[in-house]
Short mmCIF file of C-alpha atoms in Angstrom, two decimals:
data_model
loop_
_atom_site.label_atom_id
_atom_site.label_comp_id
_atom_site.label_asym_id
_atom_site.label_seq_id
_atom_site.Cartn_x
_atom_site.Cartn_y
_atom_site.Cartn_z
CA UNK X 1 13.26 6.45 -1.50
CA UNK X 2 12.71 3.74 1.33
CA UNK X 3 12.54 0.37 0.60
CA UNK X 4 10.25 -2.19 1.19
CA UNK X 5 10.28 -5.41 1.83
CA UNK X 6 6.94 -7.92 1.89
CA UNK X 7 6.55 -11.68 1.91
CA UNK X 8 3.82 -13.75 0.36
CA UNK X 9 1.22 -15.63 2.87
CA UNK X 10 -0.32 -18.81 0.88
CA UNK X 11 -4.43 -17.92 0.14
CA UNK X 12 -5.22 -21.13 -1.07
CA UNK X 13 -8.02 -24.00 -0.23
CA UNK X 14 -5.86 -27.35 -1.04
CA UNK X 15 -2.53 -27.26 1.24
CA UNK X 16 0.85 -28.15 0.02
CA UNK X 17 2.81 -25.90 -2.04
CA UNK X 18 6.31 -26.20 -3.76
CA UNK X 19 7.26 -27.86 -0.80
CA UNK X 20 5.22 -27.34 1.63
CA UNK X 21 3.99 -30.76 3.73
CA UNK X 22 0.20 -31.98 1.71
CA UNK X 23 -0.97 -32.95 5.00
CA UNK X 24 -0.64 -30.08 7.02
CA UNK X 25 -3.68 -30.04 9.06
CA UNK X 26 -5.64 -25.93 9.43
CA UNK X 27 -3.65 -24.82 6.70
CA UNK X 28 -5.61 -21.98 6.30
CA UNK X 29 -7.02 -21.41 9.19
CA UNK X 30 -7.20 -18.23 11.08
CA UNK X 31 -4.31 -18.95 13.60
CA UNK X 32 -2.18 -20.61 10.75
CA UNK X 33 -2.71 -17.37 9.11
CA UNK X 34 -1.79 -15.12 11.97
CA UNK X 35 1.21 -16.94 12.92
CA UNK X 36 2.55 -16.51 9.93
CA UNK X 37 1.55 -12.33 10.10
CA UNK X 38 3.05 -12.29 13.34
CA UNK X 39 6.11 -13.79 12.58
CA UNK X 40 6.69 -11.34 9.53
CA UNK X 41 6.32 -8.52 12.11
CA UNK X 42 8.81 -10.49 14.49
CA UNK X 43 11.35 -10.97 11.78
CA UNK X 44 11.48 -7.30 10.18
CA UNK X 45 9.38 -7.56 7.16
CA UNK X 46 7.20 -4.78 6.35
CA UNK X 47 3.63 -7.43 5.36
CA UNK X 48 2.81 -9.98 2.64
CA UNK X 49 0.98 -10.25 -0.65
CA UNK X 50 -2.25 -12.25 -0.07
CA UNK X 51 -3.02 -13.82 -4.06
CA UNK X 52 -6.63 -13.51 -5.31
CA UNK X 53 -8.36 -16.14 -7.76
CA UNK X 54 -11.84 -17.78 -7.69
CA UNK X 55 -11.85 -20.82 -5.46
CA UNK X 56 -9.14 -19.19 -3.12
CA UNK X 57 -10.86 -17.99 -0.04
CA UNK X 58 -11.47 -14.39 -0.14
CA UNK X 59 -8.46 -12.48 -0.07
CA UNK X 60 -9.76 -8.74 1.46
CA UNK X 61 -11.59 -11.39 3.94
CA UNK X 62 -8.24 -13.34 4.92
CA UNK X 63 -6.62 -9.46 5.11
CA UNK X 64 -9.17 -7.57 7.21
CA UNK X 65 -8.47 -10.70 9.78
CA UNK X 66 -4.91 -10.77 10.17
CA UNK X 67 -4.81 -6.94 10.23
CA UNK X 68 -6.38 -7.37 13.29
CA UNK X 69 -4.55 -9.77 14.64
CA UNK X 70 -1.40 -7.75 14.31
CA UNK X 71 0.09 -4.06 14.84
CA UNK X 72 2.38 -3.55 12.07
CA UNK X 73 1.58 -6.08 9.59
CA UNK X 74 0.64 -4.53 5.97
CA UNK X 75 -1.39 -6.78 4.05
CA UNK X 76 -0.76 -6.37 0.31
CA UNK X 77 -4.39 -7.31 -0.82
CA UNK X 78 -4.73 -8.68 -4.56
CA UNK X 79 -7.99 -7.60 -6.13
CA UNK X 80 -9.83 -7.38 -9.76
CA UNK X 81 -11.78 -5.20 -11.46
CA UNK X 82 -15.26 -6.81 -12.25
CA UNK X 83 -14.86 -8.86 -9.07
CA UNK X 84 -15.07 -5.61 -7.54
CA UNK X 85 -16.87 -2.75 -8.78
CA UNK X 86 -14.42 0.44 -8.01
CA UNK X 87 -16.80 2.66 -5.58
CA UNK X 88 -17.89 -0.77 -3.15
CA UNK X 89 -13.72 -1.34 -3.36
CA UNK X 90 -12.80 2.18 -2.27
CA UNK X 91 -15.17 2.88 0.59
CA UNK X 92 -14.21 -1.10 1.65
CA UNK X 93 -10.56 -0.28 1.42
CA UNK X 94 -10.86 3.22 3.01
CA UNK X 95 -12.51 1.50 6.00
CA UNK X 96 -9.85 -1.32 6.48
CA UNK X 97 -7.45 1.44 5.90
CA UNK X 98 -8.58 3.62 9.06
CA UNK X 99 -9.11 0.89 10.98
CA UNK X 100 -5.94 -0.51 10.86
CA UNK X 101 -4.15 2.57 11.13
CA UNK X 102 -2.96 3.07 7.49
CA UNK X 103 -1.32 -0.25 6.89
CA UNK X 104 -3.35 -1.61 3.62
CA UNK X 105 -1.70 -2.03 0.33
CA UNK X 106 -3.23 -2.97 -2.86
CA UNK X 107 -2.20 -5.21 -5.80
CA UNK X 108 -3.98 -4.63 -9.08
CA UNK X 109 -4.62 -7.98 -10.78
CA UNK X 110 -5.61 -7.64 -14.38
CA UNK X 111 -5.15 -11.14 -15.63
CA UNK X 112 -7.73 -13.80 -16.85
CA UNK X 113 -9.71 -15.87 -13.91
CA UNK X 114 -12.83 -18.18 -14.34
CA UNK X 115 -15.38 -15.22 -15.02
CA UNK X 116 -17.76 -17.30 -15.69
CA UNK X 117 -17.74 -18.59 -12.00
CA UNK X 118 -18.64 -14.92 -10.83
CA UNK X 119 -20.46 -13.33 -13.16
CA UNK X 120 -18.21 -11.64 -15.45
CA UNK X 121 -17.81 -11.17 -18.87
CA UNK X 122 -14.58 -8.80 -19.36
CA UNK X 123 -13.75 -9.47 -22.67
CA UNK X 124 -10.56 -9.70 -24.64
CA UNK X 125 -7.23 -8.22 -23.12
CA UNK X 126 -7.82 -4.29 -24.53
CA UNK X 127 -11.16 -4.34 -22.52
CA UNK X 128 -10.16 -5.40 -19.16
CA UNK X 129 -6.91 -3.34 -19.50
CA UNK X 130 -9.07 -0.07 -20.17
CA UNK X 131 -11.53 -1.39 -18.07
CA UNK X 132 -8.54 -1.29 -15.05
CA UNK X 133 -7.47 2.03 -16.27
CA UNK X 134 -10.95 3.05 -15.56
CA UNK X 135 -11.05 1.60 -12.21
CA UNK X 136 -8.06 2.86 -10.75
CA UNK X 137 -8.93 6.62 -11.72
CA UNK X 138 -12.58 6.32 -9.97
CA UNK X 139 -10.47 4.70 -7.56
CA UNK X 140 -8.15 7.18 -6.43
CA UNK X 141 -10.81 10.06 -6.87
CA UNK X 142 -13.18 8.52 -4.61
CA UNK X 143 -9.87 8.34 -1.90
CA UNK X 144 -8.99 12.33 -2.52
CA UNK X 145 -12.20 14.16 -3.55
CA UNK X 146 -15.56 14.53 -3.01
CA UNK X 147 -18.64 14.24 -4.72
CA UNK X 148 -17.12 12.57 -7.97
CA UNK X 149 -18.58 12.33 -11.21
CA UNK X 150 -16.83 9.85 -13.47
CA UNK X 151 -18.58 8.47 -16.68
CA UNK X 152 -16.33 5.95 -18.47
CA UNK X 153 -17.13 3.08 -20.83
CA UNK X 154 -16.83 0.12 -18.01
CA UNK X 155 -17.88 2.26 -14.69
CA UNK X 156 -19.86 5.30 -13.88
CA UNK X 157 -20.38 7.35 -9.93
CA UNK X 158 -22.06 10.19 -9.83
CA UNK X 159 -21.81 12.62 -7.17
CA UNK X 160 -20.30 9.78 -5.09
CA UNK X 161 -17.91 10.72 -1.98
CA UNK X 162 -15.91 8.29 0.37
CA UNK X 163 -16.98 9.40 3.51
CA UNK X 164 -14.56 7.61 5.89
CA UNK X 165 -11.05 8.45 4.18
CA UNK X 166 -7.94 6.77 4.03
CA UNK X 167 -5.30 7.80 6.58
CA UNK X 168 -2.81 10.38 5.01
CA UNK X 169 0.17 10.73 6.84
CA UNK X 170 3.12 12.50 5.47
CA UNK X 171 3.34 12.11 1.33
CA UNK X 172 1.12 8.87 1.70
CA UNK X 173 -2.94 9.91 0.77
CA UNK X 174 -4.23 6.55 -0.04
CA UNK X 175 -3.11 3.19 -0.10
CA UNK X 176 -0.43 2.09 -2.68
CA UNK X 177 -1.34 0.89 -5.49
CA UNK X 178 0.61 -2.25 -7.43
CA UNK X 179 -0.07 -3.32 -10.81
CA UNK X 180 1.49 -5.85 -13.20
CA UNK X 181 1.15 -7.09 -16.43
CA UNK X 182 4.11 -7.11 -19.32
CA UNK X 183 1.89 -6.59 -22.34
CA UNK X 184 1.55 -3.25 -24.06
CA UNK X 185 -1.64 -2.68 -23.13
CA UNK X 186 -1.21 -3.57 -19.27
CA UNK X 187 2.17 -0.67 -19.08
CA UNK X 188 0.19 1.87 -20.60
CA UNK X 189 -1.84 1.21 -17.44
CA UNK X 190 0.92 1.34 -15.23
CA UNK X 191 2.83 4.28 -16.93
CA UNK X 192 -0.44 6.63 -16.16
CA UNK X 193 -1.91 4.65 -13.44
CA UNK X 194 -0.59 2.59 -10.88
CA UNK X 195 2.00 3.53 -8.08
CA UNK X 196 4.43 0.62 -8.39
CA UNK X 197 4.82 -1.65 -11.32
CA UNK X 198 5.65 -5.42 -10.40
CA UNK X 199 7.74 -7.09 -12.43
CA UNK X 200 8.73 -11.27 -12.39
CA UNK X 201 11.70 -12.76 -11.89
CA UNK X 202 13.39 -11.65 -15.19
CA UNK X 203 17.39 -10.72 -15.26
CA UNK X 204 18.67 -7.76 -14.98
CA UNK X 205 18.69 -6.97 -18.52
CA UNK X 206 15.18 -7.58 -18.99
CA UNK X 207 14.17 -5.65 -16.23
CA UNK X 208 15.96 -2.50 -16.58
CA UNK X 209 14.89 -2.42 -19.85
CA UNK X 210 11.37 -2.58 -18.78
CA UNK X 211 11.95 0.02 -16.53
CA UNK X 212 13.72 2.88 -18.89
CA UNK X 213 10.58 1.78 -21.55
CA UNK X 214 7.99 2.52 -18.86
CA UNK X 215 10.09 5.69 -17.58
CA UNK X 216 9.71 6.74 -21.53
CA UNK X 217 5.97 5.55 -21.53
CA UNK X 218 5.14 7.24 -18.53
CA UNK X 219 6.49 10.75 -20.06
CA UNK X 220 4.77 10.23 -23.52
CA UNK X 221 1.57 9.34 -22.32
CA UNK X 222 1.32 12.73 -19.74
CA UNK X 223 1.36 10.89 -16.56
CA UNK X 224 -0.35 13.03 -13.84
CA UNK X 225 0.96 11.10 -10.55
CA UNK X 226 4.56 11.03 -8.36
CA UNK X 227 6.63 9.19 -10.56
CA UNK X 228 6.14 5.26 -11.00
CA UNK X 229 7.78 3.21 -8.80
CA UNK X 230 9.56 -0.45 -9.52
CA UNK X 231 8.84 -3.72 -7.28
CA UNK X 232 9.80 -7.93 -7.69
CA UNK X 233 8.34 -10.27 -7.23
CA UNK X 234 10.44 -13.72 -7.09
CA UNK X 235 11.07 -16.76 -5.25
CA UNK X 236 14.58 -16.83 -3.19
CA UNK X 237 15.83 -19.65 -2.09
CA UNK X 238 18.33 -19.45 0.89
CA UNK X 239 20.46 -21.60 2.86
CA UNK X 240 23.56 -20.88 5.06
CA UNK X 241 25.95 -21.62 2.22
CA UNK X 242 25.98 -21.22 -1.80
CA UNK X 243 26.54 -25.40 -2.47
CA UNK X 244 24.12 -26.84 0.07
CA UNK X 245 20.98 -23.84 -1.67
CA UNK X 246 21.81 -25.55 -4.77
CA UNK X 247 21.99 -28.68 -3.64
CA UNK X 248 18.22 -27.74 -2.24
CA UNK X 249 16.93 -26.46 -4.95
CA UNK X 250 18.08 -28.73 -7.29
CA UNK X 251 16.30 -31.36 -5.14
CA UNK X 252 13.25 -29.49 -5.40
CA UNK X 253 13.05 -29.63 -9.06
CA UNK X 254 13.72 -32.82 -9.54
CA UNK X 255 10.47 -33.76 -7.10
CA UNK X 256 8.50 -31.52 -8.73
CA UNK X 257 9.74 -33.28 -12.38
CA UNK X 258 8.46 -36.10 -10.42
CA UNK X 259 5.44 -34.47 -9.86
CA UNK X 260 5.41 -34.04 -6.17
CA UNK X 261 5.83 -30.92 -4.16
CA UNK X 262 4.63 -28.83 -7.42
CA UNK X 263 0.68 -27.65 -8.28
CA UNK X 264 -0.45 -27.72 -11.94
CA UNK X 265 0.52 -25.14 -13.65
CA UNK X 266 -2.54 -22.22 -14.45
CA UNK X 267 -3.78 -21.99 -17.83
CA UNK X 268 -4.40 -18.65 -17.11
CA UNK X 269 -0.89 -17.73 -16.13
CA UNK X 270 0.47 -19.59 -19.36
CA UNK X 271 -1.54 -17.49 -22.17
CA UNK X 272 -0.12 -14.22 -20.10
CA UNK X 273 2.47 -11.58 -21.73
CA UNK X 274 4.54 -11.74 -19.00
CA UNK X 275 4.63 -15.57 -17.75
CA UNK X 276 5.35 -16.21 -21.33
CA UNK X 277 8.50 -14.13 -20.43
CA UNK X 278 9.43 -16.25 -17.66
CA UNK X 279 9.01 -19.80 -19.54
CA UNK X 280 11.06 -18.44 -22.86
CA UNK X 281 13.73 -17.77 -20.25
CA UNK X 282 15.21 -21.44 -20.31
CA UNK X 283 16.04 -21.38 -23.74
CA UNK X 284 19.17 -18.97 -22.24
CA UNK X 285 19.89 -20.77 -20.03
CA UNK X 286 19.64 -22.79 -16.68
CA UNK X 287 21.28 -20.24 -14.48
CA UNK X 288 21.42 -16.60 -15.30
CA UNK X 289 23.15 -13.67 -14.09
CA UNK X 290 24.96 -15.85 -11.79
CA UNK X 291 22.10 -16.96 -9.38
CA UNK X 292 18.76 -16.71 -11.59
CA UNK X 293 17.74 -20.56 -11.65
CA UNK X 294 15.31 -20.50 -14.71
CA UNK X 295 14.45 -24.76 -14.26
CA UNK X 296 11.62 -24.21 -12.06
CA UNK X 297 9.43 -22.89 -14.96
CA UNK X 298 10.13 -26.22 -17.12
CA UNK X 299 8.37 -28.36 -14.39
CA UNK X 300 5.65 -26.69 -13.29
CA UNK X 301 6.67 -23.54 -11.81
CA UNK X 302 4.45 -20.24 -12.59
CA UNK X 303 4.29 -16.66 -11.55
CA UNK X 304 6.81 -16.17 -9.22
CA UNK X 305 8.11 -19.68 -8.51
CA UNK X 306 9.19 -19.64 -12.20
CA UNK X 307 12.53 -18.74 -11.45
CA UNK X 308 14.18 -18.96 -8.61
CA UNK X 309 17.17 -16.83 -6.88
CA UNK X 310 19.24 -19.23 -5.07
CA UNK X 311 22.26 -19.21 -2.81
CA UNK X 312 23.23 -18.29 0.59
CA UNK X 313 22.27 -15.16 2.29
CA UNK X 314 24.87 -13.29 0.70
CA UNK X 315 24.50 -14.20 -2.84
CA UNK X 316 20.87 -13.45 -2.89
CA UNK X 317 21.07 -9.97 -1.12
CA UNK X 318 23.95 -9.30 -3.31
CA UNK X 319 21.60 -10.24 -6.37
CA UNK X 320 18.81 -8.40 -4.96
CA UNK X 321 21.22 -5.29 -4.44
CA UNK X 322 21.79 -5.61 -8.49
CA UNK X 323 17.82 -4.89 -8.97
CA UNK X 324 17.72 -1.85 -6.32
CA UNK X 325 20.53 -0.62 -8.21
CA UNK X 326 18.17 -0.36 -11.01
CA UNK X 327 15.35 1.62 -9.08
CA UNK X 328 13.58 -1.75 -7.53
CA UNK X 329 12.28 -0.55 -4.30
CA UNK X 330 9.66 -2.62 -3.29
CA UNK X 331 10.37 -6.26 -2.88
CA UNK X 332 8.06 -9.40 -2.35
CA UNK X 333 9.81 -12.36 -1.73
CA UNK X 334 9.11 -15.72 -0.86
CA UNK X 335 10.18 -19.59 -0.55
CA UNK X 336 8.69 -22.42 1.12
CA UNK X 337 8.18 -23.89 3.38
CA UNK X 338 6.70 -20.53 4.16
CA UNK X 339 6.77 -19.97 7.52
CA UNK X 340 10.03 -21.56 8.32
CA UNK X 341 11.59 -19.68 5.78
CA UNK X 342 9.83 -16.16 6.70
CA UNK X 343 12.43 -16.49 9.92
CA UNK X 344 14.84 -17.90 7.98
CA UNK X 345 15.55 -15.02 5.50
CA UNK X 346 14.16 -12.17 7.85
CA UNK X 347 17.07 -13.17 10.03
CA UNK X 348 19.73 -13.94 7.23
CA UNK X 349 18.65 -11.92 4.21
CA UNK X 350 17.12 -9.15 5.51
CA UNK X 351 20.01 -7.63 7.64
CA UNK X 352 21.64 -7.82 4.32
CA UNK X 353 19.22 -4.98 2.56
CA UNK X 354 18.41 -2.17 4.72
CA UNK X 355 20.94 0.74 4.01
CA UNK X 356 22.38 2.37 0.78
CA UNK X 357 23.65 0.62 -1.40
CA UNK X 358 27.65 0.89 -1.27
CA UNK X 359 30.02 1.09 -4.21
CA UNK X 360 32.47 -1.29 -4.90
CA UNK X 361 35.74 -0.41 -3.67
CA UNK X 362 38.59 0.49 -6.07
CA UNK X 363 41.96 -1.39 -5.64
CA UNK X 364 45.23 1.20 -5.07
#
């Protein structure tokens, strides 16, 4: 199974972001934007997540743009049921998807927003869980059939066909689909559902346990799709030696326990299964299997800047080599400054990952 390896391109209205300069001018504009896509295409990565939330400028906007403003560049587009009903999403998704020769991605988001803001009223977590469920399955029939008729609880199409398709080439028949969400609810949804479950920066432990439970899940519940794949999503941190990425990121922290170079922390993010996860984390300690700085998360630090892998280029591929070795394959990474560090760790970290993996050798 190839592996893939994405980057994370900052969707956001206010500038300055763990790091990143407050008073960079165009922060968001449309060339900031692309030079950032283009350099991910110069520096081997395979395209970015773009994050959704209301107030954030439109993420399938910001991904239909740089798509084409670049030739290789997959934009990993973050989108939610009830923002998006699921027939409008495929035949907008199928479009982008043939007009940018196959390169779109999609990332699930099931979490709580401001509803209120656009109009929606999803209920507790059960309902928008099923409520995704439902959404994905209209979803992928309206990519790979015609004239569907789906009558669910949340969504209904009847005799409804996609018309312009999304391009299939080789096993690929429709975009991939990414999901996360830790709580029981959200990896029943995965298990039958989605094509890759994301997980957070959790150790090793944590994760492969989460991935022989959904492996188990995925079984029980009479999953119906190629098997479920396993991505990350974490902040690395990576300098040209192990003491001076310390020193760095212990810097870091200590502005952001300062309260500079961090952004409040999401409410949202806090009452979820899986950031909960993250923030119990510290209570094992600062730093765990070997490189896994868990201080982040005590300052200010959510979703994937929770915890942070941190070393030199070597230390963090070998740490990243450790999840692959548990059936990660897809990986989103990220650190800022975010451009700088897109060449940074495409040049250093990258070279690092591409290949099997190769056993440790065995003294005579």
């Amino acid at each position: 199974m190839s592996l893939e390896f994405l980057w994370y391109i900052p969707n956001q209205v206010q500038p300055g972001h763990r790091g990143d300069d407050v008073v960079v001018e165009n922060h968001n504009s449309l060339q900031t934007l692309t030079s950032h896509a283009r350099a991910l295409e110069e520096h081997g990565w395979g395209g970015a997540l773009i994050g959704t939330g209301w107030g954030r400028p439109d993420t399938f906007t910001v991904a239909t743009a740089l798509a084409a403003q670049t030739t290789t560049f997959q934009p990993l587009i973050a989108i939610r049921p009830g923002y998006w009903r699921p027939a409008n999403f495929a035949s907008a998704a199928a479009t982008l998807d043939h007009l940018s020769g196959g390169r779109v991605l999609i990332n699930i988001v099931s979490g709580k927003d401001n509803l209120a803001a656009y109009g929606d009223g999803e209920g507790d977590q059960a309902h928008r869980y099923a409520r995704t469920r439902e959404f994905l399955q209209i979803v992928r029939k309206l990519w790979t059939e015609e004239n569907v008729t789906y009558q669910g609880e949340h969504f209904n199409v009847t005799g409804s066909t996609v018309a312009l398709r999304p391009v299939v080439r080789g096993e690929r028949r429709h975009p991939r689909l990414y999901f996360g969400g830790a709580s029981p609810a959200a990896e029943e949804v995965a298990a039958t559902e989605a094509d890759v479950q994301l997980f957070w920066g959790e150790p090793l432990d944590g994760v492969a346990e989460r991935i022989e439970r959904l492996k188990q899940l995925s079984e029980k519940l009479g999953r119906e799709h190629a098997p479920l794949e396993f991505g990350l999503r974490v902040t690395t941190l990576v300098r040209d030696t192990t003491d001076q990425a310390w020193a760095d990121a212990e810097a870091k922290v200590a502005e952001m326990a300062q309260g500079k170079g961090g952004t409040a922390r999401d409410q949202n993010w806090q009452a979820a299964v899986g950031q909960r996860r993250l923030l119990d984390l510290a209570a094992r300690g600062e730093v765990l299997d070997d490189n896994l700085y868990t201080t982040p998360g005590r300052f200010g630090g959510g979703g994937a800047g929770t915890t942070w892998l941190v070393g030199s280029a070597a230390d963090v591929a070998r740490s990243l080599r450790r999840y692959q070795e548990l059936g990660i394959t897809h990986f989103v990474l990220s650190d800022t400054p975010y451009l700088p560090e897109i060449k940074r760790q495409g040049d250093q970290l990258l070279p690092l990952l591409h290949g099997p993996i190769t056993p440790p050798s065995i003294p005579d």
